[in-house]
CSV table of C-alpha atoms in Angstrom, one decimal:
chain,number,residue,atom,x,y,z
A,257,UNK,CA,-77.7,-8.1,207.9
A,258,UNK,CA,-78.6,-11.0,206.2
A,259,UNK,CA,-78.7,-9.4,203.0
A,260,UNK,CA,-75.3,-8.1,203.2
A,261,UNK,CA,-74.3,-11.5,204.1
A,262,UNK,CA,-76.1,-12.6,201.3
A,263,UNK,CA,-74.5,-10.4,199.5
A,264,UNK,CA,-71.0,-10.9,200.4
A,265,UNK,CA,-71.5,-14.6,200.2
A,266,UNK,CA,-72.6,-14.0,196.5
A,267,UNK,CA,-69.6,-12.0,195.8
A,268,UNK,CA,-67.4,-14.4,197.2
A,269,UNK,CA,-69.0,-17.2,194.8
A,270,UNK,CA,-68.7,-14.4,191.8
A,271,UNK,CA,-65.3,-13.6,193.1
A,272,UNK,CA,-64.1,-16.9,191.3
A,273,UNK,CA,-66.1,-16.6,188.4
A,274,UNK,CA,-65.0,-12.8,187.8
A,275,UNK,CA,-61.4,-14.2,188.4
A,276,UNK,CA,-61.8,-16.7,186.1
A,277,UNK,CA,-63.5,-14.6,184.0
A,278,UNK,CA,-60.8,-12.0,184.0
A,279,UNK,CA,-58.4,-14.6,182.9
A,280,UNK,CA,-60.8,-15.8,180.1
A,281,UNK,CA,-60.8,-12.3,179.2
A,282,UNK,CA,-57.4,-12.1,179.1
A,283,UNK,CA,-57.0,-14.6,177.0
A,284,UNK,CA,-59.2,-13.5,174.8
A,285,UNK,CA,-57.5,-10.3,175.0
A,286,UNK,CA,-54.4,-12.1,174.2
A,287,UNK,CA,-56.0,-14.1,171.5
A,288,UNK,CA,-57.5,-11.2,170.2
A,289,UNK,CA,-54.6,-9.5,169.8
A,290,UNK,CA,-52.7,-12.3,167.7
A,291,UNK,CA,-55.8,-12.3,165.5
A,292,UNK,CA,-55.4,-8.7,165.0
A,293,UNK,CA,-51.8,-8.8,164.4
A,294,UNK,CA,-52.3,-11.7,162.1
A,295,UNK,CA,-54.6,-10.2,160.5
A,296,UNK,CA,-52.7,-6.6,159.9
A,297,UNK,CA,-49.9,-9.0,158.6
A,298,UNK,CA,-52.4,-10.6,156.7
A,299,UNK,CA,-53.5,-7.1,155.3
A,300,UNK,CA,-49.7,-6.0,154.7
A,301,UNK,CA,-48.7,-9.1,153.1
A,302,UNK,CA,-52.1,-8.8,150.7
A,303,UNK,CA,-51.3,-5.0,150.7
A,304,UNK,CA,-47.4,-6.4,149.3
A,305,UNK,CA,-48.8,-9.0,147.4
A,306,UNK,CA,-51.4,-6.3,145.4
A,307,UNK,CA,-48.5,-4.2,145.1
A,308,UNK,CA,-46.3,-7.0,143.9
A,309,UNK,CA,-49.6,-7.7,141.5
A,310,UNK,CA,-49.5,-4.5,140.3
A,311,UNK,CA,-45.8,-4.0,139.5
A,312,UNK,CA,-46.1,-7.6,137.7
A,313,UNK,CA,-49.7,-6.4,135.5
A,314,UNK,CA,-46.9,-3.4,134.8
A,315,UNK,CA,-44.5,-5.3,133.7
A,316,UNK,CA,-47.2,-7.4,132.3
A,317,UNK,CA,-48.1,-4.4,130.5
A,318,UNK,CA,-44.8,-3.4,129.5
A,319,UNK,CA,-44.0,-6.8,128.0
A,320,UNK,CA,-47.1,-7.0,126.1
A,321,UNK,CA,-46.7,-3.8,124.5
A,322,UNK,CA,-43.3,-4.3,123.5
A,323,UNK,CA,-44.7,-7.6,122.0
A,324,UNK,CA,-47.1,-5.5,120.2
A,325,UNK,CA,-44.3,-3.3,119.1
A,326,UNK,CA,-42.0,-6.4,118.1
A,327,UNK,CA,-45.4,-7.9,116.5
A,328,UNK,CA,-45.5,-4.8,114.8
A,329,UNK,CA,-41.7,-4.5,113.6
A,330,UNK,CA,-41.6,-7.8,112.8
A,331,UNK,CA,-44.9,-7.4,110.5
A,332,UNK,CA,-43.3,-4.5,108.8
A,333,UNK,CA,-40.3,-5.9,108.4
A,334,UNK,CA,-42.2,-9.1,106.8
A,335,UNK,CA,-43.9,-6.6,104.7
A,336,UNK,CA,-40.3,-5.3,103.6
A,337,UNK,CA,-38.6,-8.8,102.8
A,338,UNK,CA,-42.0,-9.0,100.9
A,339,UNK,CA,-41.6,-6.1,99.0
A,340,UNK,CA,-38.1,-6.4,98.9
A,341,UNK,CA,-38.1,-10.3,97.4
A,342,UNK,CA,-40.8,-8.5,94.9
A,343,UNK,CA,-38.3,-6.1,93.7
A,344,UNK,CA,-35.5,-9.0,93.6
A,345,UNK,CA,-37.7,-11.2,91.6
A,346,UNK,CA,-38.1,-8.1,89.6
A,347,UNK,CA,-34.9,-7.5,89.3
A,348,UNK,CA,-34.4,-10.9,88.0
A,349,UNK,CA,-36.8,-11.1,85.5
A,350,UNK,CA,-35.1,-7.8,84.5
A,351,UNK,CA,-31.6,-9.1,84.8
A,352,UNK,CA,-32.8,-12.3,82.9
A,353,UNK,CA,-33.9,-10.3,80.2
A,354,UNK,CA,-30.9,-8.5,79.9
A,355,UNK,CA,-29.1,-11.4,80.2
A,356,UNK,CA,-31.1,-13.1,77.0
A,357,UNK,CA,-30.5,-9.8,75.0
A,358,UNK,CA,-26.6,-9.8,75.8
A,359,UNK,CA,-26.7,-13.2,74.4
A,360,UNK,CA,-28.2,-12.1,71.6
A,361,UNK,CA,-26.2,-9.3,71.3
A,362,UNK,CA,-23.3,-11.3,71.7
A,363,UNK,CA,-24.4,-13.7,68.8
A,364,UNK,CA,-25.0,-11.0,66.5
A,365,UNK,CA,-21.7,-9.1,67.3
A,366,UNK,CA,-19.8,-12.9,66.8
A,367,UNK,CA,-21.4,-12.8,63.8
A,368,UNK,CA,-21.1,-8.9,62.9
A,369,UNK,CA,-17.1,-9.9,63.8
A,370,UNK,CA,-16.8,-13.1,61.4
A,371,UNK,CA,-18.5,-10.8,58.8
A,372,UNK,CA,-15.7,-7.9,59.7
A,373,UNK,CA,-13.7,-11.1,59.3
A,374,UNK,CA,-14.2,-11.9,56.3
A,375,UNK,CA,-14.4,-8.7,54.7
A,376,UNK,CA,-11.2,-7.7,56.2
A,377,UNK,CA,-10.0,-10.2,54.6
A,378,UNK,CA,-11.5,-9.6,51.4
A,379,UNK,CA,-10.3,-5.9,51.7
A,380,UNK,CA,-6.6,-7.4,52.6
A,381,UNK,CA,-7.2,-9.1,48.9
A,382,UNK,CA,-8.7,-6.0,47.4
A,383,UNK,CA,-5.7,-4.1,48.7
A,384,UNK,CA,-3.3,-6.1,47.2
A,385,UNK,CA,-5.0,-7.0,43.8
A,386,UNK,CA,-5.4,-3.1,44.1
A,387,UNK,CA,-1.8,-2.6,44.5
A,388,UNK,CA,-0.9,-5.0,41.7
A,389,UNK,CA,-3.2,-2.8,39.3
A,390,UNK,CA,-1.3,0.3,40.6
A,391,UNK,CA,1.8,-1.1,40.3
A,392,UNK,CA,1.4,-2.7,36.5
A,393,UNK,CA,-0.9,0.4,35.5
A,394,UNK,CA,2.5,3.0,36.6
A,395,UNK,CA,4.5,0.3,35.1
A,396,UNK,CA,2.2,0.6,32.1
A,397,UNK,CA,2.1,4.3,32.5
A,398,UNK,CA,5.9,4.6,32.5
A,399,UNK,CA,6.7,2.8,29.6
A,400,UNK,CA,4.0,4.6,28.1
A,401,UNK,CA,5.5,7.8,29.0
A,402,UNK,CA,8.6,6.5,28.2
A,403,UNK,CA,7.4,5.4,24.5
A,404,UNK,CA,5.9,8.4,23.6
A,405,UNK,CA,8.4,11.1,24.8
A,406,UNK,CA,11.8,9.4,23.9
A,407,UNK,CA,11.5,8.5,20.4
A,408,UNK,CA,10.4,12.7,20.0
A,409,UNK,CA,13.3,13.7,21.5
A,410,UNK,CA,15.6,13.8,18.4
A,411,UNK,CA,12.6,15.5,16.5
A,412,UNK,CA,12.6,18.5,18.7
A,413,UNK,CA,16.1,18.7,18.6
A,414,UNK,CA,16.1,19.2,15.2
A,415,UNK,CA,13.3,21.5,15.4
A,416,UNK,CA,15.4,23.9,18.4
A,417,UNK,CA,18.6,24.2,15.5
A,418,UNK,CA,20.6,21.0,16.1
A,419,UNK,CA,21.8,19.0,13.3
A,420,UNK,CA,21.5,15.1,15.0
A,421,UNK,CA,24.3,13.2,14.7
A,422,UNK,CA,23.4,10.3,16.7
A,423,UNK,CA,20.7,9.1,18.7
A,424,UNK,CA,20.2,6.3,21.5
A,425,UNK,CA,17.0,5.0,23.4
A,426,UNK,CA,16.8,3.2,26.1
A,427,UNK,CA,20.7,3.1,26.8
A,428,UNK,CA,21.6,1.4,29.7
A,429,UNK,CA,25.7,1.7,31.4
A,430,UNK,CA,27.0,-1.0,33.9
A,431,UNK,CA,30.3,-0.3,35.5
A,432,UNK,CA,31.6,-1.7,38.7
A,433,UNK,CA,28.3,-3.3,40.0
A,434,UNK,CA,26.3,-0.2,39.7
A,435,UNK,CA,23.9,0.9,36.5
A,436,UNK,CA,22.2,3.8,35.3
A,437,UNK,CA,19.5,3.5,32.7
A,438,UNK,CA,19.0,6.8,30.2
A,439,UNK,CA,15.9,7.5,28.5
A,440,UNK,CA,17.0,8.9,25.5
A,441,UNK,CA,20.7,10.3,24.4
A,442,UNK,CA,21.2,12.1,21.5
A,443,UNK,CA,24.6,13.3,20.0
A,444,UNK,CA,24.3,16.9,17.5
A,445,UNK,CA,25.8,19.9,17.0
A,446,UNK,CA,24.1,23.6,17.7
A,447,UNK,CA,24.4,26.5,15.1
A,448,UNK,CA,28.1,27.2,15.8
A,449,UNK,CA,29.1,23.3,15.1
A,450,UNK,CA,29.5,22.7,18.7
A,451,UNK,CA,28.6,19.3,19.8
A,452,UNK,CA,25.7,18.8,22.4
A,453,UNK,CA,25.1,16.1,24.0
A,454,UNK,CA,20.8,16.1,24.5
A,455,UNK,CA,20.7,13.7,27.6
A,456,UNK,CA,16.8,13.1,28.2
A,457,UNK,CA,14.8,11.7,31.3
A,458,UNK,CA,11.1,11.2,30.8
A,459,UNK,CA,8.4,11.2,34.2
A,460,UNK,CA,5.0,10.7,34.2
A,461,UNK,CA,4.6,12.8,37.0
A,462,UNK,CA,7.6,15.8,37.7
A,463,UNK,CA,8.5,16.5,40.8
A,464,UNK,CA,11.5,18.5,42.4
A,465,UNK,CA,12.9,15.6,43.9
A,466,UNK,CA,13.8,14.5,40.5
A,467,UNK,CA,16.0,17.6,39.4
A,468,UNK,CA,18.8,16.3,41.9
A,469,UNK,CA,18.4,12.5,41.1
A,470,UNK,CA,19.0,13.6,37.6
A,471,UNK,CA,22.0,15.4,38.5
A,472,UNK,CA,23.2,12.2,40.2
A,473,UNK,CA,22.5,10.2,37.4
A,474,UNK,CA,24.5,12.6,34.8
A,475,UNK,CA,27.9,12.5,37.0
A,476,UNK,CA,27.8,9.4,36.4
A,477,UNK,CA,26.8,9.3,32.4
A,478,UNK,CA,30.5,11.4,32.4
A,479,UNK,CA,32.1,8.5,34.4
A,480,UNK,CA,30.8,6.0,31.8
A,481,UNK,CA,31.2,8.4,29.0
A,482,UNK,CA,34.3,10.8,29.6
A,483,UNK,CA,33.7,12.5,26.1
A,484,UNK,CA,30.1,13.6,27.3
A,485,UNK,CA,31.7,16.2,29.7
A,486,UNK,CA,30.9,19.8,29.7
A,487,UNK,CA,28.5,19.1,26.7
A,488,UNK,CA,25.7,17.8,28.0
A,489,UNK,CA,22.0,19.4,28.0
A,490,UNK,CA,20.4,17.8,30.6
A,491,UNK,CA,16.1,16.8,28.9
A,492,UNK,CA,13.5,16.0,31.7
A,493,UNK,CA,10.4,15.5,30.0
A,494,UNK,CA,6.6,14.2,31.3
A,495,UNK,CA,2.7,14.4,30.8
A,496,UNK,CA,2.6,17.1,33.5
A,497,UNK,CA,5.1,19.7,34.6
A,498,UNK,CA,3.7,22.0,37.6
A,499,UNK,CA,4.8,25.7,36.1
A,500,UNK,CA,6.5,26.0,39.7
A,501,UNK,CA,9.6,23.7,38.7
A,502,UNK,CA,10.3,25.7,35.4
A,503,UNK,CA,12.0,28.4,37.4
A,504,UNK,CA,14.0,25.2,39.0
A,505,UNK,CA,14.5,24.2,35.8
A,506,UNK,CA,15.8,27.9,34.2
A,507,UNK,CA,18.0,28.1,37.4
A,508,UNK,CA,19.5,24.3,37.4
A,509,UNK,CA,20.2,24.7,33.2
A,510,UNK,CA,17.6,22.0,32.5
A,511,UNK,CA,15.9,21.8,29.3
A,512,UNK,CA,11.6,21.6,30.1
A,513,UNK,CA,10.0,19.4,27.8
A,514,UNK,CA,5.7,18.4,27.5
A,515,UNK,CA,3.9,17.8,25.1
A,516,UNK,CA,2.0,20.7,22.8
A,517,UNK,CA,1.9,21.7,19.5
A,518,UNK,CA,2.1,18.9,17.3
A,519,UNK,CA,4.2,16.7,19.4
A,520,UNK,CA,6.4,17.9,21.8
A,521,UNK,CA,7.2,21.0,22.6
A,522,UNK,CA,9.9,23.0,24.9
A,523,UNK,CA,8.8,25.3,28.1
A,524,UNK,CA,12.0,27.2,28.6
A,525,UNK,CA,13.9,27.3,25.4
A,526,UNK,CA,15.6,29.8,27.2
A,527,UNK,CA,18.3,28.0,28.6
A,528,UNK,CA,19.7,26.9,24.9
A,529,UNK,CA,20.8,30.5,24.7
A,530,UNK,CA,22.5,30.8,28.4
A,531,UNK,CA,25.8,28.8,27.4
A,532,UNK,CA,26.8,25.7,27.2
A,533,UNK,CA,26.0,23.7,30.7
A,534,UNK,CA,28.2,20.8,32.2
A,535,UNK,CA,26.5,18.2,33.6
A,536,UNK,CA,28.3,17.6,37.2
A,537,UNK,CA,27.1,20.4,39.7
A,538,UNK,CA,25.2,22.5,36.8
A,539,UNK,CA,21.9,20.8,36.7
C-alpha cells in the first residue's frame, strides 16, 4: 500500500513535470517545425537562387561568347580595314604614278601640239608658196604652150595647101563689157581659092570640156567679126591630146593639132576634106 501511495504520490509530482514537459515539447515541436519550414524555404530560395545562378552563368556564357564572337568580328574586320587601307595606299601610290605620267604625258602632248602648231603652220606656208609655184609654173607653162604653138600655126597652114593671106597672134576683141582673147587667127585661101579662116586655141593639157568652150568663144569671134562666118576652121592645139578626143574632134569639125615631125603636125587632117564648117553650132 504504501508503495502504491508512493507511487501515486510520485506520479502526481511527475504529473506536472510531464505536463510541463508536454508543453516544452510542444513547443519544441512548434519551434521545430518553423526551423524546418525555414529551413525548406531556406533550401527553395538557395534551390531558386542556384537556379537563378545558373541561368545568369548561362547568360554569362552566352554573353561572353558573343563577346568572343564580336572580339573575333571585330579582329577580322580590323584585319580587313588593314588590308583594305594597304590596298588604298596601294592604290595611291599607283594612282600617283599615273598621275605623274599623265603629267608628263600631258607636257609632251602640249608640246607634240605646239610642234603640230608650228608645222601646221609652216605647211599652211608651204601650201601657199606651193600654190604660187603652181600657179606662176601653169602661168609659165601656158605662155609657153602658147609661144611655141601659135607662131607654127601659119606654117602648117601652108604646109595642109593654104596660101596665107593674113595672120594674127594674140588677138584680143572687147565689145560691150565682155572680151575674148584668140590664140592665133589666120586669114588664107584652100586650093579652090576659098577663103578660110584658121581660128586656133592652144592648151597645155586637152580636155573635152574645152571643145564646147571653144565653141562659145567662136560665136562670138562672128559677133566681133561678121565676115568670119561660115569660114572658119576652128585649131585646138596642145603638148598632149588623149587619142579619145580625136573622134570628138572628127565629129565636132575641129582641126587636131600636136607637135611631131619637125614642128607641128595635124592628127585628123581629115576634116579639111569634109566641107567647109561654120563656126556657131558646128564645132
Amino acid at each position: 500500500m504504501e508503495r502504491l501511495e508512493r507511487v501515486e504520490r510520485l506520479l502526481a509530482e511527475l504529473y506536472p513535470q510531464v505536463k510541463e514537459a508536454r508543453k516544452d515539447l510542444e513547443l519544441l515541436k512548434d519551434i521545430t517545425s518553423d526551423l524546418v519550414m525555414s529551413i525548406l524555404e531556406e533550401r527553395k530560395r538557395a534551390a531558386e537562387e542556384r537556379k537563378r545562378a545558373a541561368e545568369e552563368r548561362r547568360r554569362a556564357a552566352e554573353e561572353l561568347q558573343k563577346i568572343r564572337e564580336l572580339r573575333k568580328s571585330v579582329s577580322e574586320l580590323k584585319a580587313s580595314i588593314i588590308s583594305h587601307e594597304k590596298q588604298m595606299e596601294q592604290k595611291e601610290k599607283r594612282l600617283d604614278r599615273l598621275e605623274k605620267q599623265m603629267e608628263r604625258k600631258e607636257k609632251r602632248s602640249d608640246r607634240l601640239e605646239k610642234r603640230l602648231e608650228r608645222m601646221e603652220k609652216q605647211a599652211e606656208k608651204d601650201r601657199e608658196w606651193m600654190r604660187k609655184k603652181w600657179g606662176e609654173m601653169a602661168q609659165r607653162l601656158g605662155t609657153l604652150t602658147e609661144d611655141i604653138f601659135a607662131p607654127g600655126i601659119p606654117y602648117l597652114a601652108k604646109s595642109l595647101g593654104f596660101r596665107v593671106k593674113k595672120r594674127m597672134l594674140d588677138v584680143e576683141y572687147k565689145k560691150d563689157g565682155s572680151s575674148n582673147q584668140y590664140d592665133a587667127i589666120v586669114v588664107a585661101e584652100d586650093e579652090t581659092g576659098q577663103e578660110r579662116v584658121l581660128v586656133a586655141e592652144v592648151k597645155s593639157r586637152l580636155r573635152s570640156e574645152h571643145f564646147e568652150e571653144f565653141r562659145k568663144k567662136l560665136e562670138n569671134l562672128v559677133a566681133y567679126e561678121p565676115a568670119y562666118r561660115g569660114k572658119i576652121l576652128p585649131v585646138l592645139a596642145s603638148l598632149k591630146i588623149p587619142e579619145r578626143l580625136i573622134e570628138t574632134a572628127n565629129r565636132r569639125g575641129v582641126l587636131l593639132v600636136s607637135m611631131g615631125g619637125e614642128y607641128l603636125e595635124a592628127l585628123n587632117p581629115e576634116v579639111l576634106r569634109v566641107g567647109k564648117k561654120g563656126a556657131a553650132g558646128e564645132t
